[in-house]
Amino acid sequence: MSNTFALTDVLPLPNSSVKIPRLGFGVYRSPATQTTQSTLKALEAGYRHIDTAQFYANEKEVGEAIRKSGLARNEIFVTTKILAPAGSPEETYKKISDSVDKIGGKDGYVDLFLIHSSSSGSAGRKELWQALERLLEEGRTKSIGVSNFGVKHIEELKPFAKVWPPHVNQIELHPWSQQRVIDAYCKKQGIVVEAYSPIVRNYKANDPTLVELAKKYNKATQQVLIRYALQKGWVPLPKTDDPERIVSNADVFDFDISDEDIAVLNALDQGSAGAIVEAVENE
């Protein structure tokens, strides 16, 4: 089966008119001094989806890059995230609103706002979700979602949520940690699955199976992993500050990994033991 994708491809979010670009550019661990330059390079290379977070301390610099890019704001999809509640519903709302100000100014918006972690406890997750729902109602974000949420965390939102299912769940995904339970659950619910650490921070660059496939397709190992994520139906968010790598990570639309080779990569799965950041808790 042919998997024809293009850098301009988008996916629809559930119960929403919003569409999310199939490939994103992550700025995790990108120093603030470097973020504007790297984001501009990514936009120049054709990326139209930028993924930041309060925790990364570079939201303002992403906003600067968007303004400097010369692109219309509606041509770029921007995601940010909140890690934990701020002490009260009002303070939590203010904290997320401040992020939107940093990225887009007082009249600005973001395209997607996520709860960054499931670690705030049930009351904390509820407070965060209700703050995001308010932001969505006010038009300061176009969509809302979660990150590092397992099945139980998403189900837990259902009784009180005005918006359910979440539009997106961003989790660690690559051949060594395929998180099959949450992936299948999200797909069944129509939740778009984003893959962070899709290139495993290059820890697997010398993996014999991966190296062999990279040779076979005449591509870098990173390109094989990003292409794999696309063919799995995920939205990969590779990150790098290397200008050449920024370009090459987007050069994944001129080859197709065969079903046989997808099966070879699938066989590398180590379950939660294969995660380098976090495997979600489903039960």
mmCIF file of C-alpha atoms in Angstrom:
data_model
loop_
_atom_site.group_PDB
_atom_site.id
_atom_site.type_symbol
_atom_site.label_atom_id
_atom_site.label_comp_id
_atom_site.label_asym_id
_atom_site.label_seq_id
_atom_site.Cartn_x
_atom_site.Cartn_y
_atom_site.Cartn_z
ATOM 1 C CA MET A 1 0.000 0.000 0.000
ATOM 2 C CA SER A 2 1.304 3.439 -0.866
ATOM 3 C CA ASN A 3 1.564 6.069 1.846
ATOM 4 C CA THR A 4 1.760 9.286 -0.084
ATOM 5 C CA PHE A 5 2.340 12.201 2.253
ATOM 6 C CA ALA A 6 3.494 15.766 1.712
ATOM 7 C CA LEU A 7 4.980 18.338 4.080
ATOM 8 C CA THR A 8 1.790 20.373 3.661
ATOM 9 C CA ASP A 9 -0.496 17.506 4.782
ATOM 10 C CA VAL A 10 -2.886 18.047 7.686
ATOM 11 C CA LEU A 11 -5.087 15.830 9.864
ATOM 12 C CA PRO A 12 -8.548 16.809 11.158
ATOM 13 C CA LEU A 13 -8.954 17.113 14.933
ATOM 14 C CA PRO A 14 -12.014 15.368 16.450
ATOM 15 C CA ASN A 15 -15.270 17.384 16.651
ATOM 16 C CA SER A 16 -13.443 20.457 15.367
ATOM 17 C CA SER A 17 -12.868 22.401 12.163
ATOM 18 C CA VAL A 18 -9.167 22.678 13.075
ATOM 19 C CA LYS A 19 -6.575 20.739 11.098
ATOM 20 C CA ILE A 20 -3.089 19.919 12.383
ATOM 21 C CA PRO A 21 -0.004 19.661 10.121
ATOM 22 C CA ARG A 22 1.333 16.080 9.843
ATOM 23 C CA LEU A 23 4.891 17.037 10.805
ATOM 24 C CA GLY A 24 5.903 19.372 13.615
ATOM 25 C CA PHE A 25 9.093 21.021 14.837
ATOM 26 C CA GLY A 26 9.848 20.679 18.551
ATOM 27 C CA VAL A 27 11.855 23.209 20.571
ATOM 28 C CA TYR A 28 12.403 21.183 23.772
ATOM 29 C CA ARG A 29 15.827 21.971 25.284
ATOM 30 C CA SER A 30 16.386 24.645 22.666
ATOM 31 C CA PRO A 31 18.045 27.515 24.571
ATOM 32 C CA ALA A 32 16.032 30.734 24.349
ATOM 33 C CA THR A 33 18.974 32.406 22.573
ATOM 34 C CA GLN A 34 18.793 29.747 19.841
ATOM 35 C CA THR A 35 15.038 29.166 19.586
ATOM 36 C CA THR A 36 14.112 32.113 17.353
ATOM 37 C CA GLN A 37 16.821 31.226 14.840
ATOM 38 C CA SER A 38 15.963 27.498 14.796
ATOM 39 C CA THR A 39 12.227 28.177 14.469
ATOM 40 C CA LEU A 40 12.833 30.587 11.595
ATOM 41 C CA LYS A 41 14.984 27.941 9.905
ATOM 42 C CA ALA A 42 12.214 25.367 10.348
ATOM 43 C CA LEU A 43 9.600 27.708 8.872
ATOM 44 C CA GLU A 44 11.943 28.456 5.970
ATOM 45 C CA ALA A 45 12.364 24.678 5.425
ATOM 46 C CA GLY A 46 8.595 24.314 5.107
ATOM 47 C CA TYR A 47 7.491 23.231 8.579
ATOM 48 C CA ARG A 48 4.195 24.878 9.546
ATOM 49 C CA HIS A 49 3.791 23.385 13.014
ATOM 50 C CA ILE A 50 5.856 24.471 16.042
ATOM 51 C CA ASP A 51 5.678 22.716 19.425
ATOM 52 C CA THR A 52 6.755 24.597 22.571
ATOM 53 C CA ALA A 53 5.787 24.556 26.283
ATOM 54 C CA GLN A 54 5.971 26.674 29.425
ATOM 55 C CA PHE A 55 8.546 24.202 30.746
ATOM 56 C CA TYR A 56 10.845 24.878 27.760
ATOM 57 C CA ALA A 57 11.112 28.587 28.697
ATOM 58 C CA ASN A 58 11.162 29.680 25.045
ATOM 59 C CA GLU A 59 7.541 30.565 24.187
ATOM 60 C CA LYS A 60 8.381 34.250 23.677
ATOM 61 C CA GLU A 61 11.161 33.347 21.233
ATOM 62 C CA VAL A 62 8.800 31.120 19.223
ATOM 63 C CA GLY A 63 6.418 34.087 19.013
ATOM 64 C CA GLU A 64 9.254 36.310 17.783
ATOM 65 C CA ALA A 65 10.129 33.804 15.052
ATOM 66 C CA ILE A 66 6.509 33.698 13.873
ATOM 67 C CA ARG A 67 6.389 37.483 13.634
ATOM 68 C CA LYS A 68 9.764 37.682 11.868
ATOM 69 C CA SER A 69 8.931 34.879 9.411
ATOM 70 C CA GLY A 70 6.765 37.038 7.161
ATOM 71 C CA LEU A 71 4.170 34.237 7.085
ATOM 72 C CA ALA A 72 0.549 34.953 7.912
ATOM 73 C CA ARG A 73 -0.298 33.810 11.441
ATOM 74 C CA ASN A 74 -3.002 31.454 10.141
ATOM 75 C CA GLU A 75 -0.387 29.602 8.067
ATOM 76 C CA ILE A 76 1.425 28.408 11.208
ATOM 77 C CA PHE A 77 0.155 25.923 13.798
ATOM 78 C CA VAL A 78 1.548 26.599 17.282
ATOM 79 C CA THR A 79 1.255 24.328 20.309
ATOM 80 C CA THR A 80 2.189 25.063 23.908
ATOM 81 C CA LYS A 81 1.649 23.246 27.208
ATOM 82 C CA ILE A 82 1.114 23.786 30.944
ATOM 83 C CA LEU A 83 2.829 21.388 33.349
ATOM 84 C CA ALA A 84 0.904 21.845 36.614
ATOM 85 C CA PRO A 85 -1.897 23.908 38.188
ATOM 86 C CA ALA A 86 -0.934 27.263 39.679
ATOM 87 C CA GLY A 87 -2.755 27.132 43.027
ATOM 88 C CA SER A 88 -6.341 28.040 42.127
ATOM 89 C CA PRO A 89 -8.563 27.837 39.019
ATOM 90 C CA GLU A 90 -8.098 31.583 38.425
ATOM 91 C CA GLU A 91 -4.303 31.438 38.812
ATOM 92 C CA THR A 92 -4.135 28.395 36.536
ATOM 93 C CA TYR A 93 -6.201 30.191 33.903
ATOM 94 C CA LYS A 94 -3.931 33.249 34.210
ATOM 95 C CA LYS A 95 -0.854 31.055 33.766
ATOM 96 C CA ILE A 96 -2.132 29.596 30.494
ATOM 97 C CA SER A 97 -3.333 32.997 29.323
ATOM 98 C CA ASP A 98 0.172 34.398 29.954
ATOM 99 C CA SER A 99 1.570 31.788 27.550
ATOM 100 C CA VAL A 100 -0.748 32.973 24.804
ATOM 101 C CA ASP A 101 0.387 36.560 25.458
ATOM 102 C CA LYS A 102 4.046 35.513 25.191
ATOM 103 C CA ILE A 103 3.496 33.768 21.880
ATOM 104 C CA GLY A 104 0.912 35.951 20.205
ATOM 105 C CA GLY A 105 0.536 39.184 22.170
ATOM 106 C CA LYS A 106 -2.609 40.380 23.968
ATOM 107 C CA ASP A 107 -4.889 39.734 20.992
ATOM 108 C CA GLY A 108 -3.102 36.561 19.931
ATOM 109 C CA TYR A 109 -3.986 32.891 20.071
ATOM 110 C CA VAL A 110 -2.362 29.479 19.977
ATOM 111 C CA ASP A 111 -3.621 26.598 17.852
ATOM 112 C CA LEU A 112 -3.314 23.880 20.482
ATOM 113 C CA PHE A 113 -2.841 23.997 24.256
ATOM 114 C CA LEU A 114 -1.961 20.787 26.098
ATOM 115 C CA ILE A 115 -1.781 19.583 29.682
ATOM 116 C CA HIS A 116 1.897 18.583 29.631
ATOM 117 C CA SER A 117 1.760 15.785 32.201
ATOM 118 C CA SER A 118 -0.663 13.509 34.015
ATOM 119 C CA SER A 119 1.238 13.928 37.288
ATOM 120 C CA SER A 120 -0.955 16.612 38.956
ATOM 121 C CA GLY A 121 -3.430 14.154 40.493
ATOM 122 C CA SER A 122 -7.085 13.892 39.658
ATOM 123 C CA ALA A 123 -8.101 17.306 41.109
ATOM 124 C CA GLY A 124 -5.164 19.001 39.373
ATOM 125 C CA ARG A 125 -5.986 17.442 36.018
ATOM 126 C CA LYS A 126 -9.591 18.613 36.356
ATOM 127 C CA GLU A 127 -8.500 22.176 37.190
ATOM 128 C CA LEU A 128 -6.126 22.239 34.215
ATOM 129 C CA TRP A 129 -8.722 20.851 31.789
ATOM 130 C CA GLN A 130 -11.392 23.334 32.876
ATOM 131 C CA ALA A 131 -8.920 26.209 32.467
ATOM 132 C CA LEU A 132 -8.141 24.997 28.932
ATOM 133 C CA GLU A 133 -11.865 24.724 28.146
ATOM 134 C CA ARG A 134 -12.286 28.344 29.224
ATOM 135 C CA LEU A 135 -9.368 29.413 27.016
ATOM 136 C CA LEU A 136 -10.986 27.564 24.097
ATOM 137 C CA GLU A 137 -14.363 29.238 24.718
ATOM 138 C CA GLU A 138 -12.639 32.624 24.669
ATOM 139 C CA GLY A 139 -10.962 31.844 21.337
ATOM 140 C CA ARG A 140 -7.425 32.161 22.687
ATOM 141 C CA THR A 141 -6.718 28.583 21.663
ATOM 142 C CA LYS A 142 -8.241 26.759 18.700
ATOM 143 C CA SER A 143 -7.989 23.284 20.252
ATOM 144 C CA ILE A 144 -7.043 21.585 23.527
ATOM 145 C CA GLY A 145 -5.439 18.297 24.426
ATOM 146 C CA VAL A 146 -3.211 16.314 26.718
ATOM 147 C CA SER A 147 0.295 14.880 26.843
ATOM 148 C CA ASN A 148 1.592 11.783 28.634
ATOM 149 C CA PHE A 149 -2.005 10.754 29.424
ATOM 150 C CA GLY A 150 -2.948 7.081 29.602
ATOM 151 C CA VAL A 151 -6.398 5.611 28.968
ATOM 152 C CA LYS A 152 -7.467 6.097 32.595
ATOM 153 C CA HIS A 153 -6.531 9.801 32.583
ATOM 154 C CA ILE A 154 -8.511 10.519 29.414
ATOM 155 C CA GLU A 155 -11.528 8.520 30.622
ATOM 156 C CA GLU A 156 -11.391 10.400 33.938
ATOM 157 C CA LEU A 157 -12.121 13.711 32.145
ATOM 158 C CA LYS A 158 -15.348 12.413 30.613
ATOM 159 C CA PRO A 159 -17.844 13.020 33.476
ATOM 160 C CA PHE A 160 -17.135 16.765 33.779
ATOM 161 C CA ALA A 161 -15.577 17.747 30.439
ATOM 162 C CA LYS A 162 -17.454 20.056 28.077
ATOM 163 C CA VAL A 163 -14.906 19.115 25.425
ATOM 164 C CA TRP A 164 -14.273 15.368 25.109
ATOM 165 C CA PRO A 165 -12.378 13.580 23.755
ATOM 166 C CA PRO A 166 -9.272 15.780 23.911
ATOM 167 C CA HIS A 167 -8.247 16.811 20.407
ATOM 168 C CA VAL A 168 -4.694 15.460 20.813
ATOM 169 C CA ASN A 169 -2.597 13.206 23.055
ATOM 170 C CA GLN A 170 1.154 13.821 22.729
ATOM 171 C CA ILE A 171 3.218 10.862 23.932
ATOM 172 C CA GLU A 172 6.665 9.341 23.476
ATOM 173 C CA LEU A 173 6.570 7.133 20.368
ATOM 174 C CA HIS A 174 9.221 5.342 18.322
ATOM 175 C CA PRO A 175 9.914 1.686 17.401
ATOM 176 C CA TRP A 176 11.284 0.850 20.880
ATOM 177 C CA SER A 177 8.284 2.333 22.713
ATOM 178 C CA GLN A 178 5.136 2.005 20.613
ATOM 179 C CA GLN A 179 2.646 2.393 23.480
ATOM 180 C CA ARG A 180 0.153 0.220 21.607
ATOM 181 C CA VAL A 181 -2.662 0.322 24.181
ATOM 182 C CA ILE A 182 -2.964 4.117 24.323
ATOM 183 C CA ASP A 183 -2.275 4.455 20.578
ATOM 184 C CA ALA A 184 -5.156 2.098 19.715
ATOM 185 C CA TYR A 185 -7.448 3.777 22.259
ATOM 186 C CA CYS A 186 -6.758 7.267 20.860
ATOM 187 C CA LYS A 187 -7.297 6.130 17.275
ATOM 188 C CA LYS A 188 -10.612 4.533 18.274
ATOM 189 C CA GLN A 189 -11.724 7.812 19.908
ATOM 190 C CA GLY A 190 -10.507 9.933 16.980
ATOM 191 C CA ILE A 191 -7.839 11.594 19.149
ATOM 192 C CA VAL A 192 -4.822 12.677 17.091
ATOM 193 C CA VAL A 193 -1.640 11.049 18.410
ATOM 194 C CA GLU A 194 1.520 13.152 18.400
ATOM 195 C CA ALA A 195 4.925 11.498 18.754
ATOM 196 C CA TYR A 196 7.574 13.243 20.824
ATOM 197 C CA SER A 197 11.150 11.882 20.803
ATOM 198 C CA PRO A 198 10.437 10.190 17.437
ATOM 199 C CA ILE A 199 14.180 9.981 16.748
ATOM 200 C CA VAL A 200 14.925 8.745 20.312
ATOM 201 C CA ARG A 201 17.405 11.629 20.816
ATOM 202 C CA ASN A 202 19.729 9.735 18.452
ATOM 203 C CA TYR A 203 20.359 7.115 21.179
ATOM 204 C CA LYS A 204 19.555 4.420 18.619
ATOM 205 C CA ALA A 205 21.564 5.856 15.714
ATOM 206 C CA ASN A 206 23.803 2.747 15.702
ATOM 207 C CA ASP A 207 21.040 0.173 16.111
ATOM 208 C CA PRO A 208 21.895 -2.514 13.501
ATOM 209 C CA THR A 209 18.303 -2.942 12.275
ATOM 210 C CA LEU A 210 17.842 0.798 11.871
ATOM 211 C CA VAL A 211 21.245 1.299 10.217
ATOM 212 C CA GLU A 212 20.465 -1.461 7.723
ATOM 213 C CA LEU A 213 17.106 0.088 6.810
ATOM 214 C CA ALA A 214 18.672 3.541 6.465
ATOM 215 C CA LYS A 215 21.167 2.084 3.967
ATOM 216 C CA LYS A 216 18.409 0.268 2.104
ATOM 217 C CA TYR A 217 16.368 3.462 1.639
ATOM 218 C CA ASN A 218 19.437 5.675 1.220
ATOM 219 C CA LYS A 219 18.269 7.888 4.075
ATOM 220 C CA ALA A 220 19.614 8.974 7.467
ATOM 221 C CA THR A 221 18.459 6.947 10.484
ATOM 222 C CA GLN A 222 16.514 9.999 11.711
ATOM 223 C CA GLN A 223 14.640 10.208 8.407
ATOM 224 C CA VAL A 224 13.655 6.534 8.611
ATOM 225 C CA LEU A 225 12.288 7.052 12.138
ATOM 226 C CA ILE A 226 10.306 10.163 11.178
ATOM 227 C CA ARG A 227 8.893 8.413 8.128
ATOM 228 C CA TYR A 228 7.992 5.422 10.310
ATOM 229 C CA ALA A 229 6.041 7.716 12.653
ATOM 230 C CA LEU A 230 4.137 9.224 9.713
ATOM 231 C CA GLN A 231 3.231 5.796 8.357
ATOM 232 C CA LYS A 232 2.029 4.736 11.827
ATOM 233 C CA GLY A 233 -0.494 7.577 11.687
ATOM 234 C CA TRP A 234 1.329 9.708 14.272
ATOM 235 C CA VAL A 235 2.300 13.383 14.084
ATOM 236 C CA PRO A 236 6.072 13.325 14.715
ATOM 237 C CA LEU A 237 7.744 16.281 16.460
ATOM 238 C CA PRO A 238 11.480 15.947 15.788
ATOM 239 C CA LYS A 239 13.706 18.530 17.463
ATOM 240 C CA THR A 240 17.177 19.771 16.607
ATOM 241 C CA ASP A 241 19.026 23.079 16.530
ATOM 242 C CA ASP A 242 21.336 21.923 13.728
ATOM 243 C CA PRO A 243 20.247 23.865 10.602
ATOM 244 C CA GLU A 244 21.117 21.021 8.211
ATOM 245 C CA ARG A 245 19.282 18.482 10.360
ATOM 246 C CA ILE A 246 16.231 20.763 10.530
ATOM 247 C CA VAL A 247 16.053 20.565 6.736
ATOM 248 C CA SER A 248 16.849 16.842 6.440
ATOM 249 C CA ASN A 249 14.268 15.893 9.099
ATOM 250 C CA ALA A 250 11.598 17.350 6.812
ATOM 251 C CA ASP A 251 12.965 15.516 3.764
ATOM 252 C CA VAL A 252 10.925 12.379 4.401
ATOM 253 C CA PHE A 253 8.288 12.604 1.688
ATOM 254 C CA ASP A 254 10.110 11.015 -1.251
ATOM 255 C CA PHE A 255 10.243 7.425 -0.007
ATOM 256 C CA ASP A 256 7.899 4.840 1.440
ATOM 257 C CA ILE A 257 8.860 2.197 4.014
ATOM 258 C CA SER A 258 7.478 -1.153 2.827
ATOM 259 C CA ASP A 259 4.944 -3.051 4.941
ATOM 260 C CA GLU A 260 7.612 -5.711 5.527
ATOM 261 C CA ASP A 261 10.062 -3.149 6.885
ATOM 262 C CA ILE A 262 7.381 -1.488 9.028
ATOM 263 C CA ALA A 263 6.897 -4.967 10.541
ATOM 264 C CA VAL A 264 10.665 -5.201 11.165
ATOM 265 C CA LEU A 265 10.583 -1.853 13.009
ATOM 266 C CA ASN A 266 7.414 -2.872 14.886
ATOM 267 C CA ALA A 267 9.301 -5.931 16.167
ATOM 268 C CA LEU A 268 11.784 -3.654 18.010
ATOM 269 C CA ASP A 269 9.109 -2.686 20.567
ATOM 270 C CA GLN A 270 10.238 -3.080 24.188
ATOM 271 C CA GLY A 271 7.023 -1.800 25.741
ATOM 272 C CA SER A 272 7.427 0.643 28.619
ATOM 273 C CA ALA A 273 11.060 -0.488 29.073
ATOM 274 C CA GLY A 274 11.860 1.096 25.702
ATOM 275 C CA ALA A 275 10.765 4.596 26.753
ATOM 276 C CA ILE A 276 13.514 7.165 27.294
ATOM 277 C CA VAL A 277 11.202 9.794 28.842
ATOM 278 C CA GLU A 278 7.875 8.319 29.928
ATOM 279 C CA ALA A 279 5.502 5.485 29.152
ATOM 280 C CA VAL A 280 1.913 6.355 30.081
ATOM 281 C CA GLU A 281 -0.124 4.562 32.744
ATOM 282 C CA ASN A 282 -3.270 3.096 31.214
ATOM 283 C CA GLU A 283 -4.862 1.364 34.212
#
